[in-house]
Tab-separated table of C-alpha atoms in Angstrom:
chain	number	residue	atom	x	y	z
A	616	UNK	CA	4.724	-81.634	179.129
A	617	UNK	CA	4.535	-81.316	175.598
A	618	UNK	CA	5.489	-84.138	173.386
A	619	UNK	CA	8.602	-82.406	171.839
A	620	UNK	CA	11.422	-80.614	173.854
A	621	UNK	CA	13.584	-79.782	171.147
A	622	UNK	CA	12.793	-79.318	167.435
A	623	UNK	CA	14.822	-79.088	163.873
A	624	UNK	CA	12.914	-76.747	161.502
A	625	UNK	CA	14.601	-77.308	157.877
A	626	UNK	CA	13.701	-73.943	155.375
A	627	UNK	CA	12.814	-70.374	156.795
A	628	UNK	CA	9.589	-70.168	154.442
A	629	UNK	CA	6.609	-69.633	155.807
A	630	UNK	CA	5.668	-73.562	156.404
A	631	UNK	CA	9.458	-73.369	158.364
A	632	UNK	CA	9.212	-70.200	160.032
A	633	UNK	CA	5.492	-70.183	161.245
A	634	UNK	CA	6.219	-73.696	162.960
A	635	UNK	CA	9.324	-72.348	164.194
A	636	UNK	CA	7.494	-69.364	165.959
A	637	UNK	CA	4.271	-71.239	166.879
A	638	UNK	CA	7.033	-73.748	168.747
A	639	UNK	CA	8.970	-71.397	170.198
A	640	UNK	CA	6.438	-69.273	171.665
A	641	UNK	CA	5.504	-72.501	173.573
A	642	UNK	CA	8.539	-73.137	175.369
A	643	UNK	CA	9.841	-75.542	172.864
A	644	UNK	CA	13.456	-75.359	171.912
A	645	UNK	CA	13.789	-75.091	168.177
A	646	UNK	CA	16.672	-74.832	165.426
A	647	UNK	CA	15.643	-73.282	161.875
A	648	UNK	CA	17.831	-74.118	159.488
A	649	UNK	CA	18.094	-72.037	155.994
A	650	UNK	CA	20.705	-72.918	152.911
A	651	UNK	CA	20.375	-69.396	151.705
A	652	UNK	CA	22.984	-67.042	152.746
A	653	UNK	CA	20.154	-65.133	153.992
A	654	UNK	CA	16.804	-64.009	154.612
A	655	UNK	CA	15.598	-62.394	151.239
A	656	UNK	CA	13.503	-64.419	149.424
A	657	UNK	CA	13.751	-65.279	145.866
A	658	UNK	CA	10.890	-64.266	144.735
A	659	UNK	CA	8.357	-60.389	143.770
A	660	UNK	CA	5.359	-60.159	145.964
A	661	UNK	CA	2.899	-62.684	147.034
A	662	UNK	CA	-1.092	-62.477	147.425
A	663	UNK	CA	-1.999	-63.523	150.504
A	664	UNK	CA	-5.932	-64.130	151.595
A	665	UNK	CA	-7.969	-63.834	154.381
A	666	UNK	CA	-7.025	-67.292	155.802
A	667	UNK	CA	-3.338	-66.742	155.447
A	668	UNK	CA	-3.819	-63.601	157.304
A	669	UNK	CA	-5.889	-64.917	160.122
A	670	UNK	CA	-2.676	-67.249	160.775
A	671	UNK	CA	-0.078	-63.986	160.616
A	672	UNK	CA	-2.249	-62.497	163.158
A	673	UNK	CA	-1.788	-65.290	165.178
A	674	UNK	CA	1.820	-65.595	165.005
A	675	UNK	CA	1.651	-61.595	166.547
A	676	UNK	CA	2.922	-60.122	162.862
A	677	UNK	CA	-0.719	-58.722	161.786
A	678	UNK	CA	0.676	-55.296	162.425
A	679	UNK	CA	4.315	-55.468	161.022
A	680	UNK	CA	2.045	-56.885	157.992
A	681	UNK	CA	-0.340	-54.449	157.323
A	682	UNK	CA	2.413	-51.778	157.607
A	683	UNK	CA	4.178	-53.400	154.701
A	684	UNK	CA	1.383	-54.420	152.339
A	685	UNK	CA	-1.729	-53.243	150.753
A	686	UNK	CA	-4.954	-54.566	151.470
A	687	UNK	CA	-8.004	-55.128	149.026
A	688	UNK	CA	-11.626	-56.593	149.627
A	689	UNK	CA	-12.621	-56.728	145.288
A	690	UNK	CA	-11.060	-58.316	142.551
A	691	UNK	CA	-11.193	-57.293	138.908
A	692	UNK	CA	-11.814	-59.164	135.953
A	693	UNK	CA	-10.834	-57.312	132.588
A	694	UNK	CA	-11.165	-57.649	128.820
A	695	UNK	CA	-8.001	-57.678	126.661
A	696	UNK	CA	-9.285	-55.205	124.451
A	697	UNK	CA	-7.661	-51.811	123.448
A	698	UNK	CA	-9.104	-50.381	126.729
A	699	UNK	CA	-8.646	-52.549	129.194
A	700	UNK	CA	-12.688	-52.681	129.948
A	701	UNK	CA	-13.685	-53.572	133.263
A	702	UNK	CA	-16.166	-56.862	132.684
A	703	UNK	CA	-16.926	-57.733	136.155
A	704	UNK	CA	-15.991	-56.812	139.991
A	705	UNK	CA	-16.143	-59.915	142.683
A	706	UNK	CA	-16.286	-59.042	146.184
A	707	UNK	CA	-13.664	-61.387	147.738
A	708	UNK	CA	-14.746	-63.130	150.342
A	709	UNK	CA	-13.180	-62.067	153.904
A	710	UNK	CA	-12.202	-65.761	155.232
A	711	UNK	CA	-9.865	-65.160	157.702
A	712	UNK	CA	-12.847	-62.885	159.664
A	713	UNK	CA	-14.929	-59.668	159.370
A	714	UNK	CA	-12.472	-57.835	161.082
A	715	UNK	CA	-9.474	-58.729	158.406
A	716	UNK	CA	-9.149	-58.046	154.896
A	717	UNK	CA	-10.229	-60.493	152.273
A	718	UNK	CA	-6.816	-60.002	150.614
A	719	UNK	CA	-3.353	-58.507	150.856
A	720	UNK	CA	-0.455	-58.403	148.612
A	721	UNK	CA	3.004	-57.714	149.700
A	722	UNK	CA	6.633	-58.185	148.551
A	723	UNK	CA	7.773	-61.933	149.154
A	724	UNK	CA	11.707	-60.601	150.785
A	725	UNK	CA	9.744	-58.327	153.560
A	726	UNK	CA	7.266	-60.916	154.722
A	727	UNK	CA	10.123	-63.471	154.973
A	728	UNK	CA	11.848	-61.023	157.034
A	729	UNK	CA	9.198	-59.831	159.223
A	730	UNK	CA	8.773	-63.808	159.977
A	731	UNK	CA	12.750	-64.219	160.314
A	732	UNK	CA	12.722	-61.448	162.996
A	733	UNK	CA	9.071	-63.096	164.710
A	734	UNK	CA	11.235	-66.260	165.183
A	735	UNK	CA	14.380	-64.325	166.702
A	736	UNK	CA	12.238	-62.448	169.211
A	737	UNK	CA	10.865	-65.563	170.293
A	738	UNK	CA	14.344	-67.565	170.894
A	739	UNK	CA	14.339	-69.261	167.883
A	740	UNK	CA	18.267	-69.987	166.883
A	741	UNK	CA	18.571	-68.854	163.192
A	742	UNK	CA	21.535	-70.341	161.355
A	743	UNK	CA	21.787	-69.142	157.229
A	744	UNK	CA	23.726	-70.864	155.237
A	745	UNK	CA	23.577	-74.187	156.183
A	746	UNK	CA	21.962	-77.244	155.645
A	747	UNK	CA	21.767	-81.212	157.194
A	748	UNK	CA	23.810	-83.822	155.461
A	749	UNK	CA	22.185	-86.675	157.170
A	750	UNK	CA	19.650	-87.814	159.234
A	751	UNK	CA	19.630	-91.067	162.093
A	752	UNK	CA	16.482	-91.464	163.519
A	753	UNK	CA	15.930	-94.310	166.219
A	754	UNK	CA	12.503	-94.392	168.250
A	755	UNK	CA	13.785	-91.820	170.363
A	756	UNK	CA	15.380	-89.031	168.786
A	757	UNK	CA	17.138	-87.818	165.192
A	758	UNK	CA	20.715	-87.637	165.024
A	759	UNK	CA	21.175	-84.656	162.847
A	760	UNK	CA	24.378	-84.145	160.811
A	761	UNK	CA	24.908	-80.311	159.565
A	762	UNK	CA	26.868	-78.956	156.835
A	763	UNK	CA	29.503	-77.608	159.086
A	764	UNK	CA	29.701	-80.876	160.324
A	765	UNK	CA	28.723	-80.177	164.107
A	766	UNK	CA	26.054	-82.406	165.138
A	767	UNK	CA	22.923	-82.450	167.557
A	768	UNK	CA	19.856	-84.904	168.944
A	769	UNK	CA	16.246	-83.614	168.303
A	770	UNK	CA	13.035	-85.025	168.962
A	771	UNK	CA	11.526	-83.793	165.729
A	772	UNK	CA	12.877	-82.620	162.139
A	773	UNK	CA	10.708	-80.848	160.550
A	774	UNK	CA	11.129	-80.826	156.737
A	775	UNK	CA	9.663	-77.224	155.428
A	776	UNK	CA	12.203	-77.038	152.605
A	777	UNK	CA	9.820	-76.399	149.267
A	778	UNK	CA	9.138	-77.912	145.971
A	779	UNK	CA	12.139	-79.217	145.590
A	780	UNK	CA	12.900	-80.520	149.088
A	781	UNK	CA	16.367	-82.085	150.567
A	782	UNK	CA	14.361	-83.836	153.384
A	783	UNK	CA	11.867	-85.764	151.373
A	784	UNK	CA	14.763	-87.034	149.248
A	785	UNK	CA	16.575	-88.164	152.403
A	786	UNK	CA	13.792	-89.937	153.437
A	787	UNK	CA	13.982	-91.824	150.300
A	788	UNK	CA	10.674	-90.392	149.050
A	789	UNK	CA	9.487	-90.148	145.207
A	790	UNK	CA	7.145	-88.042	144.560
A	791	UNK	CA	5.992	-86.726	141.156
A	792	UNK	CA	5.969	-83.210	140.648
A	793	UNK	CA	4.782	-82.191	137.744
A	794	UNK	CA	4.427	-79.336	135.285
A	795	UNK	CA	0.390	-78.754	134.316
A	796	UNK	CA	1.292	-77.025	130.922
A	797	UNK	CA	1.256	-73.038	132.221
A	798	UNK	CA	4.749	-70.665	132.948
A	799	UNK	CA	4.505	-67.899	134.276
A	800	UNK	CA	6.022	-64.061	133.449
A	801	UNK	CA	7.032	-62.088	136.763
A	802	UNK	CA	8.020	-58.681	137.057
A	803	UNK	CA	8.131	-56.584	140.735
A	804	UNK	CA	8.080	-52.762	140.005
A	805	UNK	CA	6.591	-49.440	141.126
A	806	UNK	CA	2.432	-49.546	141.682
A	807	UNK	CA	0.735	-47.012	139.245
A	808	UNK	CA	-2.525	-44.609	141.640
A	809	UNK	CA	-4.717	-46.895	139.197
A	810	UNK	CA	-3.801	-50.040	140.655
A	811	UNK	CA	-5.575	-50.473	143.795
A	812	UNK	CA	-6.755	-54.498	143.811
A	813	UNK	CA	-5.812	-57.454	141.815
A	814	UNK	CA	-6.953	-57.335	138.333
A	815	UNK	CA	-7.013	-60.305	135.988
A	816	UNK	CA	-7.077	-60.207	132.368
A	817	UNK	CA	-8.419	-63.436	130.910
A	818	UNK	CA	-7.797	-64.136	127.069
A	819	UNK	CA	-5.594	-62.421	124.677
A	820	UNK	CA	-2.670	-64.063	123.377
A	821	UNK	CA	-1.874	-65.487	126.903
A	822	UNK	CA	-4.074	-67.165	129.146
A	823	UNK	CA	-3.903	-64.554	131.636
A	824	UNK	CA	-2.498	-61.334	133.028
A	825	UNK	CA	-2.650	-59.750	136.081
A	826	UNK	CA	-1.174	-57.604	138.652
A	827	UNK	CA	-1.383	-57.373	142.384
A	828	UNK	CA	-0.413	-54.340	144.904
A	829	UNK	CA	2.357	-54.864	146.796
A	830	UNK	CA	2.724	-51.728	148.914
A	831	UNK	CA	1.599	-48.149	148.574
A	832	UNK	CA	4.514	-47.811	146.434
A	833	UNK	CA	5.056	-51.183	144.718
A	834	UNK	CA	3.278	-54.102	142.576
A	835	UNK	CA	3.969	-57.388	140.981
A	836	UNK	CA	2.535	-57.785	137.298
A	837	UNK	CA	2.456	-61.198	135.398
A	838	UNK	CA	1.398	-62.762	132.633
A	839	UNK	CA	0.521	-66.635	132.278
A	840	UNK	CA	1.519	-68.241	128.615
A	841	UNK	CA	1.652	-72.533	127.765
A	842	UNK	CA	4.763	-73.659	129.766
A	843	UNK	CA	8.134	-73.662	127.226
A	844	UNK	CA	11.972	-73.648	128.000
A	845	UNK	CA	12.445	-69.802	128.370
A	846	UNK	CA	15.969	-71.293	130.001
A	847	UNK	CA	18.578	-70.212	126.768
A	848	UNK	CA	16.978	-66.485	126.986
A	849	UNK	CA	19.132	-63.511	128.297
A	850	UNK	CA	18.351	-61.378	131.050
A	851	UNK	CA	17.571	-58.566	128.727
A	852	UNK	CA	15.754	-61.215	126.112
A	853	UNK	CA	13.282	-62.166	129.108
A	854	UNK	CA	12.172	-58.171	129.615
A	855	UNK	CA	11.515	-57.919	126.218
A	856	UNK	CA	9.304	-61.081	125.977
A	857	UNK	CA	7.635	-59.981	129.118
A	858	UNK	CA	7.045	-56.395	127.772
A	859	UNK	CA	6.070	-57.776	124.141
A	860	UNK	CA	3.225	-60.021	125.653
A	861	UNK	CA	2.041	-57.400	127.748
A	862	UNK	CA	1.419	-55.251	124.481
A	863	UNK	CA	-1.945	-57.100	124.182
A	864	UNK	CA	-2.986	-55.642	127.610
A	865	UNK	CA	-4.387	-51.948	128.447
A	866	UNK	CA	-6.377	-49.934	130.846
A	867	UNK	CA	-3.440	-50.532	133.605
A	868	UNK	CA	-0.997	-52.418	131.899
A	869	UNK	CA	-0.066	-49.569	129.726
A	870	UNK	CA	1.167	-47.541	133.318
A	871	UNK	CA	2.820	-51.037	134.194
A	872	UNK	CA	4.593	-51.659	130.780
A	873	UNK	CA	6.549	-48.314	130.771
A	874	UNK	CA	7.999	-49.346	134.036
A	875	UNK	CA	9.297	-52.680	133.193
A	876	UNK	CA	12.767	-51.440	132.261
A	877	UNK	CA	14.774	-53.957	134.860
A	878	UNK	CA	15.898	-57.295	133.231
A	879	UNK	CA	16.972	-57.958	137.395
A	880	UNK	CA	13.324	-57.651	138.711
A	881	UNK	CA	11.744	-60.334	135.858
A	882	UNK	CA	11.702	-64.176	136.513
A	883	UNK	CA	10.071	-66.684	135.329
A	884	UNK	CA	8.636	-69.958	136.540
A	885	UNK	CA	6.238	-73.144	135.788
A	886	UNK	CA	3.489	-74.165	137.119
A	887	UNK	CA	4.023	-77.149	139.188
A	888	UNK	CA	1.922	-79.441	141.379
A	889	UNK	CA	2.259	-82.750	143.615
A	890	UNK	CA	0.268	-84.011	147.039
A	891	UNK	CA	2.352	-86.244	149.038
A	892	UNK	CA	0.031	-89.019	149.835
A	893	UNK	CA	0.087	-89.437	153.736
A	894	UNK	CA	1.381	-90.106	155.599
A	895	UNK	CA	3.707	-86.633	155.567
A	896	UNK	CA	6.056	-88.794	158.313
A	897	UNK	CA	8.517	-91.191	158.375
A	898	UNK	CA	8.965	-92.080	162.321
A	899	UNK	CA	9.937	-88.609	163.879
A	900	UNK	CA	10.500	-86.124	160.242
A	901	UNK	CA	7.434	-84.520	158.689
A	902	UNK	CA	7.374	-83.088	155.188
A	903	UNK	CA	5.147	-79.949	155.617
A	904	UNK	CA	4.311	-76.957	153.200
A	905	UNK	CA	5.566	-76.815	149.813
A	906	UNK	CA	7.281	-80.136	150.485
A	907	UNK	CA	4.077	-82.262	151.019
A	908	UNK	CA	1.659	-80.427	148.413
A	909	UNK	CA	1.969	-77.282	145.866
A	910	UNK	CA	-0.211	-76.076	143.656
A	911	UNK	CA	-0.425	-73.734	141.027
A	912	UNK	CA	-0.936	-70.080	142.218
A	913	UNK	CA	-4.198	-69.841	139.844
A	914	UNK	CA	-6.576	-69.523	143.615
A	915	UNK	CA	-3.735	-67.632	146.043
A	916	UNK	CA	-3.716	-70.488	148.267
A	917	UNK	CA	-0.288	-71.737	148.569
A	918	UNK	CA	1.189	-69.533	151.519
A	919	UNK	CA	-2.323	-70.566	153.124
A	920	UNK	CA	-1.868	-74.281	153.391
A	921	UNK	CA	1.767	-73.346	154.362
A	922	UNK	CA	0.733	-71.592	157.349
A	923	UNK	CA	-2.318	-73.624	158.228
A	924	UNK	CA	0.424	-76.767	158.146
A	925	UNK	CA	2.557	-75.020	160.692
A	926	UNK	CA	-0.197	-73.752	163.105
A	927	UNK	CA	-1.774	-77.436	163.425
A	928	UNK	CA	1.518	-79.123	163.648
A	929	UNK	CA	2.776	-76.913	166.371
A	930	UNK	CA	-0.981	-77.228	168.205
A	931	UNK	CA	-0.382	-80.963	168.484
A	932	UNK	CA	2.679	-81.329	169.426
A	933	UNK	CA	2.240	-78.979	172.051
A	934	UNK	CA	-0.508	-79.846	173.457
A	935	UNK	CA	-0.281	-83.364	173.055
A	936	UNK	CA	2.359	-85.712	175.489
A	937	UNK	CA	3.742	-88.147	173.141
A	938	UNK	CA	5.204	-87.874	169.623
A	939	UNK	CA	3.163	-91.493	168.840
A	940	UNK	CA	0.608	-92.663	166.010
A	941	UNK	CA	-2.468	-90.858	167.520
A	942	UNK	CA	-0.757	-87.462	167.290
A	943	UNK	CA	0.051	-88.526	163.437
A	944	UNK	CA	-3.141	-89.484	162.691
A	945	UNK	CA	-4.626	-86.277	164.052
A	946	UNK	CA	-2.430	-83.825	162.073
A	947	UNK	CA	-3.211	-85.938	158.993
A	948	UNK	CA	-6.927	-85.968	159.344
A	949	UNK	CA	-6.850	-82.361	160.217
A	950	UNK	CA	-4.263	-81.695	156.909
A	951	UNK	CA	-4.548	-84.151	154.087
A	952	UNK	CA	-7.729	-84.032	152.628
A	953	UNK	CA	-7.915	-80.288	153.204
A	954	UNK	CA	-4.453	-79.455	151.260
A	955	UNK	CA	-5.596	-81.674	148.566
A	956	UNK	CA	-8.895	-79.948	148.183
A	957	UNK	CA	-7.233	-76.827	147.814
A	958	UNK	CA	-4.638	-78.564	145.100
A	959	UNK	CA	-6.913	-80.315	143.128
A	960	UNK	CA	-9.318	-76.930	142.649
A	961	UNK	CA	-6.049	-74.808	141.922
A	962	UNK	CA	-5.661	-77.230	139.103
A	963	UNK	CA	-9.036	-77.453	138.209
A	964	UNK	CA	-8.805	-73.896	137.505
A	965	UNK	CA	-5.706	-74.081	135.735
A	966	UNK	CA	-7.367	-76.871	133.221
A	967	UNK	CA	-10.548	-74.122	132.795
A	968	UNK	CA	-8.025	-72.078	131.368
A	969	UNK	CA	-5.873	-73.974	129.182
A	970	UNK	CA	-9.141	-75.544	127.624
A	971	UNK	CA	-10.376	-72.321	126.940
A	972	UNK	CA	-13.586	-73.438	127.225
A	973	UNK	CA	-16.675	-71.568	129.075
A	974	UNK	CA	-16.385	-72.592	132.931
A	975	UNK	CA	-17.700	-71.067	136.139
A	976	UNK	CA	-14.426	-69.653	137.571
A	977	UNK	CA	-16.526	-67.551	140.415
A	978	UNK	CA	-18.210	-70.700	141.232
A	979	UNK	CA	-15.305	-72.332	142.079
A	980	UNK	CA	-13.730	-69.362	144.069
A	981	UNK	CA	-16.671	-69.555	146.348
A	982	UNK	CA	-16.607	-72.830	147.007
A	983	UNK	CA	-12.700	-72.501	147.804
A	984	UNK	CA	-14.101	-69.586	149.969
A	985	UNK	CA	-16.372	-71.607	152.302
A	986	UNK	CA	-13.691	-74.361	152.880
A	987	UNK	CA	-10.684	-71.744	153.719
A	988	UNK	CA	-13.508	-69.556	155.927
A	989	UNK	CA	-13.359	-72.285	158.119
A	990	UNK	CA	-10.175	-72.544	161.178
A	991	UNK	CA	-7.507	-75.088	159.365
């Protein structure tokens, strides 16, 4: 008997809806909860590496996934100079297996789908739109108030809501999240034949650009400047600012430029970055994904720890028989110091950049490598 019947899943991200699955699929009845209207995600594409893509295999989406995205094994580093030159070419390394991709870029709204429609075919009950207003937790159970105001008993809420997450403030947790000094241009659009892998563009009159394929047909292109309030700009004032920093950009960029004529399909972000210390509970809610730790996207990592969260949560609470301290102190061991490693050496990165000082990026991508080779 597994030591959860019934489970709340709060967010359909990919922390949310992997645990949701991984749950479902063994016998456990689960609730996902989503405050969006509904599943298409805010967002352009996402890079996803081979570790994040050892976990979709597992949650039986592999092939729905590599129908929708486009796969790459190198990466490109490029100068900014008037041709774009190609400086360097780093095998990536294949960590999710031999017999995977080392990386895969896809657009954000069709992997949240693909993993919305995982979770219905499992028996997950789906429910957009709504939220919890409060939470009673005894030794036994959570009470769980919902926005509709129905109500319902679960063994285990499961707080997967993001960055900005409604569960950790119910629980009455601060936690710092802070900007490290970087924002970040966005811009989804049609993939030129020259685009084939993730190229990055370091120096220039931002601290980086890049692009990433999304699909045979599609890409996401952005550009990295110091973090400022871009807030007061106009839709059509943030696709000029995006184009005009791209001017310092060729070889590609040129192809990508002429297609950035939708003020709709720009967005921009900062870079933000916390670690919960753990524990990630309080009595019978975990904070998981985005909720617990973030980090900036500067090593493609995020959606990895996301997943990895889900797949080790769901492993011990299924095969466990008790919801008690051991199981706690298993998923932490297994989680904390793993999730922080990965946060503390996407910021690391970050600071090699905004120093602009001489650092051994590859160096670090290899060691990030070895650590994400290995099953979360």
């Amino acid at each position: 008997m597994p030591a959860v019947n019934n489970v709340l899943v709060v967010g359909s991200g990919l922390a949310g809806a992997a645990t949701a699955v991984h749950l479902a699929g063994r016998g456990v009845a689960v609730d996902l909860i989503e405050i969006t209207p509904d599943v298409a995600a805010v967002g352009s594409g996402i890079t996803l590496q081979g570790n994040a893509l050892r976990e979709l295999r597992a949650l039986g989406v592999w092939e729905q996934v590599e129908a929708a995205g486009y796969a790459f094994d190198v990466t490109g580093i490029r100068a900014p100079d008037p041709h774009g030159s190609v400086v360097a070419e780093i095998p990536d390394a294949k960590t999710g297996g031999p017999d995977l991709p080392a990386a895969m870029g896809m657009p954000r709204p069709e992997l949240a789908r693909i993993l919305c429609d995982r979770a219905t075919e499992v028996g997950v009950e789906v429910r957009f739109g709504t939220t919890f207003t409060d939470l009673a937790q005894d030794e036994a159970g959570v009470d769980v108030t919902f926005s509709d105001h129905s109500t319902h008993r679960y063994d285990l809420v499961v707080g997967a809501d993001g960055l900005r997450s409604w569960t950790r403030r119910a629980l009455g947790i601060n936690l710092e999240t802070r900007s490290i000094g970087m924002g970040i241009w966005r811009a989804f659009g049609p993939r030129p034949a020259s685009v084939t892998r993730t190229d990055l563009y370091y120096g220039g009159p931002s601290f980086i650009a890049g692009y990433c394929p999304t699909s045979d047909d599609s890409l996401y292109a952005y550009i990295v400047e110091p973090a400022q309030d871009r807030s007061g700009l106009t839709p059509d004032e943030q696709l000029a600012t995006m184009r005009e920093l791209s001017e310092a950009y060729h070889g590609p960029w040129d192809e990508i430029r002429e297609t950035l004529t939708d003020p709709s399909r720009v967005n921009y972000t900062w870079f933000e970055t916390h670690v919960l210390d753990e524990p990630w509970n309080r009595g019978r809610v975990v904070l998981i994904g985005d909720a617990a730790h973030t980090c900036p996207p500067t090593i493609a990592q995020g959606g990895a720890m996301a997943l990895e969260d889900a797949v080790v949560l769901a492993e011990l609470l299924t095969e466990r028989t008790a919801l008690d301290q051991d199981l706690w102190d298993a998923f932490h061991a297994r989680r904390y110091e793993r999730a922080k490693t990965v946060v503390d050496a996407s910021n690391t990165l970050a600071q090699w950049q905004l120093d602009h000082v001489q650092g051994d990026a590859p160096a670090l991508f290899r060691r990030i490598a070895v650590l994400t080779s290995q099953p979360a």
